[in-house]
Amino acid sequence: MELHQIETDLQNSDFKYRLDAIAALNDYPAEVAVPLLTKHLHDPEFLVRSFVARGLGKHQTSESFAALLEIIKFDNTPNVRAEAANSLSLFGRLSVSHLVQTFFMDEHWLLRRTILATLVELECPEEILEVCVQGLEGEDASVREAAVDTLGSLAGSRQHQAALSQLLILKNSQSERIRIQVAYALKHFDDPDAKEALAQLRQDANHRVVGAAMEDLLQ
């Protein structure tokens, strides 16, 4: 799409035109795309703002980084904040401290689960452990389950033992869903304690927990 057409469509009252225009900016360099994208940080349509967040991640400049931080802190739609977190992670290690801070400040499940996934990709075990512990202390069940699953990714890392210690405590959780995730996570660890815990979970009172713990034995 020609630049003049993009600029025209970005002003169209029909948000579908704005979406197409923002998508077309992927073909332009950062010096052209980022100023146009940042003009729509507060677009009234959340889908447009989500496309803006995604587009900013494709143009890694100090301006786009700052814009993504603004979205994460101030946008009122969780989907948009989550998209911005995902884009921010594309900046690599530079984004880690900001993602951790956001996890602590924002309790929405979608954003927290997005951050957990992105930190695993960034291979930062200390920060992963930190947000997992924080997630486990929260009230959202899906975040707690994701945190347990993420602890499994720390097997073999510098936080191997700390993650295993968390899982060994969680194997006694009252939540069957947590115990299921613990069973899956423990399979990443080759320690005697992990094997013993798995053996206990194979005797669990809940058949779904037993199934998760035994799954690898039945293949």
PDB file of C-alpha atoms in Angstrom:
ATOM      1  CA  MET A   1       0.000   0.000   0.000  1.00  0.00           C
ATOM      2  CA  GLU A   2       1.295   3.452  -0.926  1.00  0.00           C
ATOM      3  CA  LEU A   3       2.192   5.697   1.991  1.00  0.00           C
ATOM      4  CA  HIS A   4      -0.318   8.388   1.049  1.00  0.00           C
ATOM      5  CA  GLN A   5      -3.075   5.751   1.036  1.00  0.00           C
ATOM      6  CA  ILE A   6      -1.962   4.487   4.448  1.00  0.00           C
ATOM      7  CA  GLU A   7      -2.116   7.994   5.873  1.00  0.00           C
ATOM      8  CA  THR A   8      -5.585   8.483   4.387  1.00  0.00           C
ATOM      9  CA  ASP A   9      -6.903   5.166   5.660  1.00  0.00           C
ATOM     10  CA  LEU A  10      -5.565   5.830   9.151  1.00  0.00           C
ATOM     11  CA  GLN A  11      -8.037   8.717   9.350  1.00  0.00           C
ATOM     12  CA  ASN A  12     -10.995   6.653   8.142  1.00  0.00           C
ATOM     13  CA  SER A  13     -13.871   6.382  10.626  1.00  0.00           C
ATOM     14  CA  ASP A  14     -14.256   2.698   9.705  1.00  0.00           C
ATOM     15  CA  PHE A  15     -11.705   0.940  11.928  1.00  0.00           C
ATOM     16  CA  LYS A  16     -11.238  -1.840   9.344  1.00  0.00           C
ATOM     17  CA  TYR A  17      -9.441   0.643   7.089  1.00  0.00           C
ATOM     18  CA  ARG A  18      -7.238   1.656   9.991  1.00  0.00           C
ATOM     19  CA  LEU A  19      -6.403  -1.985  10.675  1.00  0.00           C
ATOM     20  CA  ASP A  20      -5.336  -2.572   7.075  1.00  0.00           C
ATOM     21  CA  ALA A  21      -3.266   0.613   7.090  1.00  0.00           C
ATOM     22  CA  ILE A  22      -1.448  -0.344  10.278  1.00  0.00           C
ATOM     23  CA  ALA A  23      -0.737  -3.814   8.913  1.00  0.00           C
ATOM     24  CA  ALA A  24       0.666  -2.240   5.745  1.00  0.00           C
ATOM     25  CA  LEU A  25       3.182  -0.262   7.818  1.00  0.00           C
ATOM     26  CA  ASN A  26       5.060  -3.525   8.393  1.00  0.00           C
ATOM     27  CA  ASP A  27       6.549  -3.002   4.938  1.00  0.00           C
ATOM     28  CA  TYR A  28       7.975   0.406   5.843  1.00  0.00           C
ATOM     29  CA  PRO A  29      11.124   1.285   7.832  1.00  0.00           C
ATOM     30  CA  ALA A  30      10.908   2.336  11.465  1.00  0.00           C
ATOM     31  CA  GLU A  31      11.432   6.027  10.755  1.00  0.00           C
ATOM     32  CA  VAL A  32       8.230   6.007   8.693  1.00  0.00           C
ATOM     33  CA  ALA A  33       6.146   3.456  10.596  1.00  0.00           C
ATOM     34  CA  VAL A  34       6.753   4.284  14.262  1.00  0.00           C
ATOM     35  CA  PRO A  35       5.559   7.930  14.182  1.00  0.00           C
ATOM     36  CA  LEU A  36       2.345   6.853  12.437  1.00  0.00           C
ATOM     37  CA  LEU A  37       1.810   3.955  14.828  1.00  0.00           C
ATOM     38  CA  THR A  38       2.285   6.089  17.931  1.00  0.00           C
ATOM     39  CA  LYS A  39      -0.418   8.475  16.735  1.00  0.00           C
ATOM     40  CA  HIS A  40      -2.886   5.658  17.328  1.00  0.00           C
ATOM     41  CA  LEU A  41      -1.862   4.590  20.832  1.00  0.00           C
ATOM     42  CA  HIS A  42      -5.228   5.884  22.031  1.00  0.00           C
ATOM     43  CA  ASP A  43      -7.381   4.827  19.095  1.00  0.00           C
ATOM     44  CA  PRO A  44     -10.978   4.284  20.278  1.00  0.00           C
ATOM     45  CA  GLU A  45     -11.051   0.760  18.809  1.00  0.00           C
ATOM     46  CA  PHE A  46      -9.149  -1.787  20.899  1.00  0.00           C
ATOM     47  CA  LEU A  47      -8.395  -3.976  17.860  1.00  0.00           C
ATOM     48  CA  VAL A  48      -6.582  -1.055  16.264  1.00  0.00           C
ATOM     49  CA  ARG A  49      -4.564  -0.507  19.438  1.00  0.00           C
ATOM     50  CA  SER A  50      -3.743  -4.212  19.477  1.00  0.00           C
ATOM     51  CA  PHE A  51      -2.441  -3.975  15.878  1.00  0.00           C
ATOM     52  CA  VAL A  52      -0.435  -0.911  16.892  1.00  0.00           C
ATOM     53  CA  ALA A  53       1.176  -2.856  19.767  1.00  0.00           C
ATOM     54  CA  ARG A  54       2.015  -5.716  17.426  1.00  0.00           C
ATOM     55  CA  GLY A  55       3.402  -3.358  14.803  1.00  0.00           C
ATOM     56  CA  LEU A  56       5.630  -1.549  17.294  1.00  0.00           C
ATOM     57  CA  GLY A  57       7.328  -4.844  18.104  1.00  0.00           C
ATOM     58  CA  LYS A  58       8.444  -5.159  14.496  1.00  0.00           C
ATOM     59  CA  HIS A  59      10.282  -1.822  14.654  1.00  0.00           C
ATOM     60  CA  GLN A  60      12.719  -1.973  17.541  1.00  0.00           C
ATOM     61  CA  THR A  61      13.681   1.597  18.333  1.00  0.00           C
ATOM     62  CA  SER A  62      13.803   3.588  21.557  1.00  0.00           C
ATOM     63  CA  GLU A  63      10.570   5.313  20.489  1.00  0.00           C
ATOM     64  CA  SER A  64       8.705   2.058  19.935  1.00  0.00           C
ATOM     65  CA  PHE A  65      10.024   0.668  23.238  1.00  0.00           C
ATOM     66  CA  ALA A  66       8.734   3.711  25.103  1.00  0.00           C
ATOM     67  CA  ALA A  67       5.390   3.486  23.314  1.00  0.00           C
ATOM     68  CA  LEU A  68       4.985  -0.162  24.272  1.00  0.00           C
ATOM     69  CA  LEU A  69       5.697   0.659  27.910  1.00  0.00           C
ATOM     70  CA  GLU A  70       3.008   3.337  27.746  1.00  0.00           C
ATOM     71  CA  ILE A  71       0.503   0.819  26.380  1.00  0.00           C
ATOM     72  CA  ILE A  72       1.328  -1.747  29.050  1.00  0.00           C
ATOM     73  CA  LYS A  73       0.932   0.792  31.842  1.00  0.00           C
ATOM     74  CA  PHE A  74      -2.096   2.754  30.691  1.00  0.00           C
ATOM     75  CA  ASP A  75      -4.229   0.903  28.139  1.00  0.00           C
ATOM     76  CA  ASN A  76      -7.574  -0.170  29.635  1.00  0.00           C
ATOM     77  CA  THR A  77      -7.912  -3.382  27.586  1.00  0.00           C
ATOM     78  CA  PRO A  78      -6.072  -6.511  28.789  1.00  0.00           C
ATOM     79  CA  ASN A  79      -5.755  -7.939  25.259  1.00  0.00           C
ATOM     80  CA  VAL A  80      -3.915  -4.817  24.148  1.00  0.00           C
ATOM     81  CA  ARG A  81      -1.617  -4.843  27.181  1.00  0.00           C
ATOM     82  CA  ALA A  82      -0.832  -8.510  26.552  1.00  0.00           C
ATOM     83  CA  GLU A  83      -0.013  -7.809  22.901  1.00  0.00           C
ATOM     84  CA  ALA A  84       2.278  -4.995  24.001  1.00  0.00           C
ATOM     85  CA  ALA A  85       4.038  -7.294  26.487  1.00  0.00           C
ATOM     86  CA  ASN A  86       4.618  -9.831  23.743  1.00  0.00           C
ATOM     87  CA  SER A  87       6.044  -7.133  21.462  1.00  0.00           C
ATOM     88  CA  LEU A  88       8.209  -5.764  24.264  1.00  0.00           C
ATOM     89  CA  SER A  89       9.762  -9.205  24.740  1.00  0.00           C
ATOM     90  CA  LEU A  90      11.096  -9.009  21.170  1.00  0.00           C
ATOM     91  CA  PHE A  91      13.617  -6.480  22.476  1.00  0.00           C
ATOM     92  CA  GLY A  92      15.314  -9.319  24.386  1.00  0.00           C
ATOM     93  CA  ARG A  93      17.003  -8.886  27.763  1.00  0.00           C
ATOM     94  CA  LEU A  94      16.265  -5.166  27.708  1.00  0.00           C
ATOM     95  CA  SER A  95      12.607  -5.986  28.281  1.00  0.00           C
ATOM     96  CA  VAL A  96      12.959  -8.441  31.173  1.00  0.00           C
ATOM     97  CA  SER A  97      12.904  -6.057  34.141  1.00  0.00           C
ATOM     98  CA  HIS A  98       9.922  -4.212  32.655  1.00  0.00           C
ATOM     99  CA  LEU A  99       8.002  -7.457  32.116  1.00  0.00           C
ATOM    100  CA  VAL A 100       8.689  -8.561  35.691  1.00  0.00           C
ATOM    101  CA  GLN A 101       7.572  -5.198  37.060  1.00  0.00           C
ATOM    102  CA  THR A 102       4.406  -5.373  34.968  1.00  0.00           C
ATOM    103  CA  PHE A 103       3.650  -8.872  36.274  1.00  0.00           C
ATOM    104  CA  PHE A 104       3.799  -7.559  39.838  1.00  0.00           C
ATOM    105  CA  MET A 105       1.718  -4.459  39.079  1.00  0.00           C
ATOM    106  CA  ASP A 106      -0.982  -5.936  36.835  1.00  0.00           C
ATOM    107  CA  GLU A 107      -2.946  -8.965  38.035  1.00  0.00           C
ATOM    108  CA  HIS A 108      -4.964  -9.659  34.892  1.00  0.00           C
ATOM    109  CA  TRP A 109      -4.660 -13.327  33.989  1.00  0.00           C
ATOM    110  CA  LEU A 110      -4.123 -12.815  30.248  1.00  0.00           C
ATOM    111  CA  LEU A 111      -1.249 -10.387  30.709  1.00  0.00           C
ATOM    112  CA  ARG A 112       0.362 -12.528  33.404  1.00  0.00           C
ATOM    113  CA  ARG A 113       0.169 -15.691  31.313  1.00  0.00           C
ATOM    114  CA  THR A 114       1.635 -13.834  28.342  1.00  0.00           C
ATOM    115  CA  ILE A 115       4.547 -12.602  30.456  1.00  0.00           C
ATOM    116  CA  LEU A 116       5.222 -16.090  31.828  1.00  0.00           C
ATOM    117  CA  ALA A 117       5.451 -17.447  28.281  1.00  0.00           C
ATOM    118  CA  THR A 118       7.689 -14.646  27.028  1.00  0.00           C
ATOM    119  CA  LEU A 119      10.118 -14.939  29.949  1.00  0.00           C
ATOM    120  CA  VAL A 120      10.601 -18.636  29.202  1.00  0.00           C
ATOM    121  CA  GLU A 121      11.589 -17.674  25.669  1.00  0.00           C
ATOM    122  CA  LEU A 122      14.051 -15.114  27.053  1.00  0.00           C
ATOM    123  CA  GLU A 123      15.806 -17.735  29.236  1.00  0.00           C
ATOM    124  CA  CYS A 124      16.117 -15.713  32.438  1.00  0.00           C
ATOM    125  CA  PRO A 125      15.747 -18.264  35.274  1.00  0.00           C
ATOM    126  CA  GLU A 126      16.017 -15.866  38.214  1.00  0.00           C
ATOM    127  CA  GLU A 127      13.252 -13.642  36.896  1.00  0.00           C
ATOM    128  CA  ILE A 128      11.137 -16.640  35.879  1.00  0.00           C
ATOM    129  CA  LEU A 129      11.305 -18.031  39.412  1.00  0.00           C
ATOM    130  CA  GLU A 130      10.415 -14.627  40.821  1.00  0.00           C
ATOM    131  CA  VAL A 131       7.248 -14.241  38.745  1.00  0.00           C
ATOM    132  CA  CYS A 132       6.259 -17.892  39.269  1.00  0.00           C
ATOM    133  CA  VAL A 133       6.337 -17.428  43.032  1.00  0.00           C
ATOM    134  CA  GLN A 134       4.329 -14.222  42.678  1.00  0.00           C
ATOM    135  CA  GLY A 135       1.831 -15.930  40.372  1.00  0.00           C
ATOM    136  CA  LEU A 136       1.363 -18.793  42.797  1.00  0.00           C
ATOM    137  CA  GLU A 137       0.450 -16.307  45.514  1.00  0.00           C
ATOM    138  CA  GLY A 138      -2.308 -14.802  43.362  1.00  0.00           C
ATOM    139  CA  GLU A 139      -5.937 -15.843  43.250  1.00  0.00           C
ATOM    140  CA  ASP A 140      -6.352 -16.615  39.557  1.00  0.00           C
ATOM    141  CA  ALA A 141      -6.367 -20.379  39.006  1.00  0.00           C
ATOM    142  CA  SER A 142      -5.179 -20.236  35.393  1.00  0.00           C
ATOM    143  CA  VAL A 143      -2.159 -18.112  36.345  1.00  0.00           C
ATOM    144  CA  ARG A 144      -1.298 -20.438  39.208  1.00  0.00           C
ATOM    145  CA  GLU A 145      -1.451 -23.445  36.880  1.00  0.00           C
ATOM    146  CA  ALA A 146       0.688 -21.634  34.298  1.00  0.00           C
ATOM    147  CA  ALA A 147       3.203 -20.766  37.013  1.00  0.00           C
ATOM    148  CA  VAL A 148       3.494 -24.432  37.993  1.00  0.00           C
ATOM    149  CA  ASP A 149       3.992 -25.400  34.364  1.00  0.00           C
ATOM    150  CA  THR A 150       6.632 -22.689  33.989  1.00  0.00           C
ATOM    151  CA  LEU A 151       8.537 -23.997  37.010  1.00  0.00           C
ATOM    152  CA  GLY A 152       9.113 -27.147  34.968  1.00  0.00           C
ATOM    153  CA  SER A 153      11.039 -25.086  32.415  1.00  0.00           C
ATOM    154  CA  LEU A 154      13.648 -24.306  35.087  1.00  0.00           C
ATOM    155  CA  ALA A 155      14.911 -27.911  35.216  1.00  0.00           C
ATOM    156  CA  GLY A 156      18.629 -27.863  34.449  1.00  0.00           C
ATOM    157  CA  SER A 157      18.876 -24.100  34.942  1.00  0.00           C
ATOM    158  CA  ARG A 158      20.554 -22.096  37.697  1.00  0.00           C
ATOM    159  CA  GLN A 159      17.225 -22.211  39.545  1.00  0.00           C
ATOM    160  CA  HIS A 160      16.763 -25.965  39.175  1.00  0.00           C
ATOM    161  CA  GLN A 161      16.756 -26.723  42.898  1.00  0.00           C
ATOM    162  CA  ALA A 162      14.630 -23.739  43.879  1.00  0.00           C
ATOM    163  CA  ALA A 163      11.998 -24.657  41.270  1.00  0.00           C
ATOM    164  CA  LEU A 164      11.989 -28.289  42.377  1.00  0.00           C
ATOM    165  CA  SER A 165      11.536 -27.223  46.001  1.00  0.00           C
ATOM    166  CA  GLN A 166       8.447 -25.242  44.997  1.00  0.00           C
ATOM    167  CA  LEU A 167       7.004 -28.209  43.112  1.00  0.00           C
ATOM    168  CA  LEU A 168       7.599 -30.592  46.002  1.00  0.00           C
ATOM    169  CA  ILE A 169       5.526 -28.307  48.223  1.00  0.00           C
ATOM    170  CA  LEU A 170       2.804 -27.941  45.587  1.00  0.00           C
ATOM    171  CA  LYS A 171       2.360 -31.683  45.124  1.00  0.00           C
ATOM    172  CA  ASN A 172       0.288 -31.527  48.322  1.00  0.00           C
ATOM    173  CA  SER A 173      -1.960 -28.735  47.023  1.00  0.00           C
ATOM    174  CA  GLN A 174      -5.683 -29.068  47.721  1.00  0.00           C
ATOM    175  CA  SER A 175      -6.326 -28.192  44.078  1.00  0.00           C
ATOM    176  CA  GLU A 176      -6.390 -31.218  41.811  1.00  0.00           C
ATOM    177  CA  ARG A 177      -5.616 -28.971  38.826  1.00  0.00           C
ATOM    178  CA  ILE A 178      -2.435 -27.778  40.532  1.00  0.00           C
ATOM    179  CA  ARG A 179      -1.434 -31.351  41.351  1.00  0.00           C
ATOM    180  CA  ILE A 180      -1.979 -32.293  37.690  1.00  0.00           C
ATOM    181  CA  GLN A 181       0.365 -29.514  36.574  1.00  0.00           C
ATOM    182  CA  VAL A 182       2.877 -30.512  39.244  1.00  0.00           C
ATOM    183  CA  ALA A 183       2.875 -34.058  37.859  1.00  0.00           C
ATOM    184  CA  TYR A 184       3.691 -32.791  34.388  1.00  0.00           C
ATOM    185  CA  ALA A 185       6.317 -30.318  35.638  1.00  0.00           C
ATOM    186  CA  LEU A 186       8.123 -32.906  37.789  1.00  0.00           C
ATOM    187  CA  LYS A 187       8.820 -35.052  34.726  1.00  0.00           C
ATOM    188  CA  HIS A 188      11.414 -32.471  33.642  1.00  0.00           C
ATOM    189  CA  PHE A 189      13.472 -33.235  36.763  1.00  0.00           C
ATOM    190  CA  ASP A 190      15.644 -36.338  37.107  1.00  0.00           C
ATOM    191  CA  ASP A 191      16.210 -35.925  40.854  1.00  0.00           C
ATOM    192  CA  PRO A 192      15.306 -38.729  43.312  1.00  0.00           C
ATOM    193  CA  ASP A 193      12.979 -36.310  45.142  1.00  0.00           C
ATOM    194  CA  ALA A 194      11.107 -35.614  41.910  1.00  0.00           C
ATOM    195  CA  LYS A 195      10.740 -39.312  41.145  1.00  0.00           C
ATOM    196  CA  GLU A 196       9.496 -40.005  44.655  1.00  0.00           C
ATOM    197  CA  ALA A 197       6.953 -37.195  44.376  1.00  0.00           C
ATOM    198  CA  LEU A 198       5.727 -38.553  41.047  1.00  0.00           C
ATOM    199  CA  ALA A 199       5.339 -41.990  42.619  1.00  0.00           C
ATOM    200  CA  GLN A 200       3.159 -40.414  45.310  1.00  0.00           C
ATOM    201  CA  LEU A 201       1.046 -38.613  42.720  1.00  0.00           C
ATOM    202  CA  ARG A 202       0.450 -41.938  40.965  1.00  0.00           C
ATOM    203  CA  GLN A 203      -1.351 -42.950  44.156  1.00  0.00           C
ATOM    204  CA  ASP A 204      -3.400 -39.730  44.314  1.00  0.00           C
ATOM    205  CA  ALA A 205      -7.071 -39.923  45.280  1.00  0.00           C
ATOM    206  CA  ASN A 206      -8.025 -38.123  42.066  1.00  0.00           C
ATOM    207  CA  HIS A 207      -7.909 -40.213  38.895  1.00  0.00           C
ATOM    208  CA  ARG A 208      -6.979 -37.226  36.711  1.00  0.00           C
ATOM    209  CA  VAL A 209      -3.893 -36.585  38.832  1.00  0.00           C
ATOM    210  CA  VAL A 210      -3.005 -40.280  38.621  1.00  0.00           C
ATOM    211  CA  GLY A 211      -3.438 -40.171  34.846  1.00  0.00           C
ATOM    212  CA  ALA A 212      -1.143 -37.160  34.512  1.00  0.00           C
ATOM    213  CA  ALA A 213       1.501 -38.746  36.705  1.00  0.00           C
ATOM    214  CA  MET A 214       1.373 -42.050  34.821  1.00  0.00           C
ATOM    215  CA  GLU A 215       1.037 -40.681  31.301  1.00  0.00           C
ATOM    216  CA  ASP A 216       4.659 -41.200  30.303  1.00  0.00           C
ATOM    217  CA  LEU A 217       4.568 -44.804  31.601  1.00  0.00           C
ATOM    218  CA  LEU A 218       1.661 -45.688  29.330  1.00  0.00           C
ATOM    219  CA  GLN A 219       3.280 -44.526  26.086  1.00  0.00           C
TER     220      GLN A 219
END
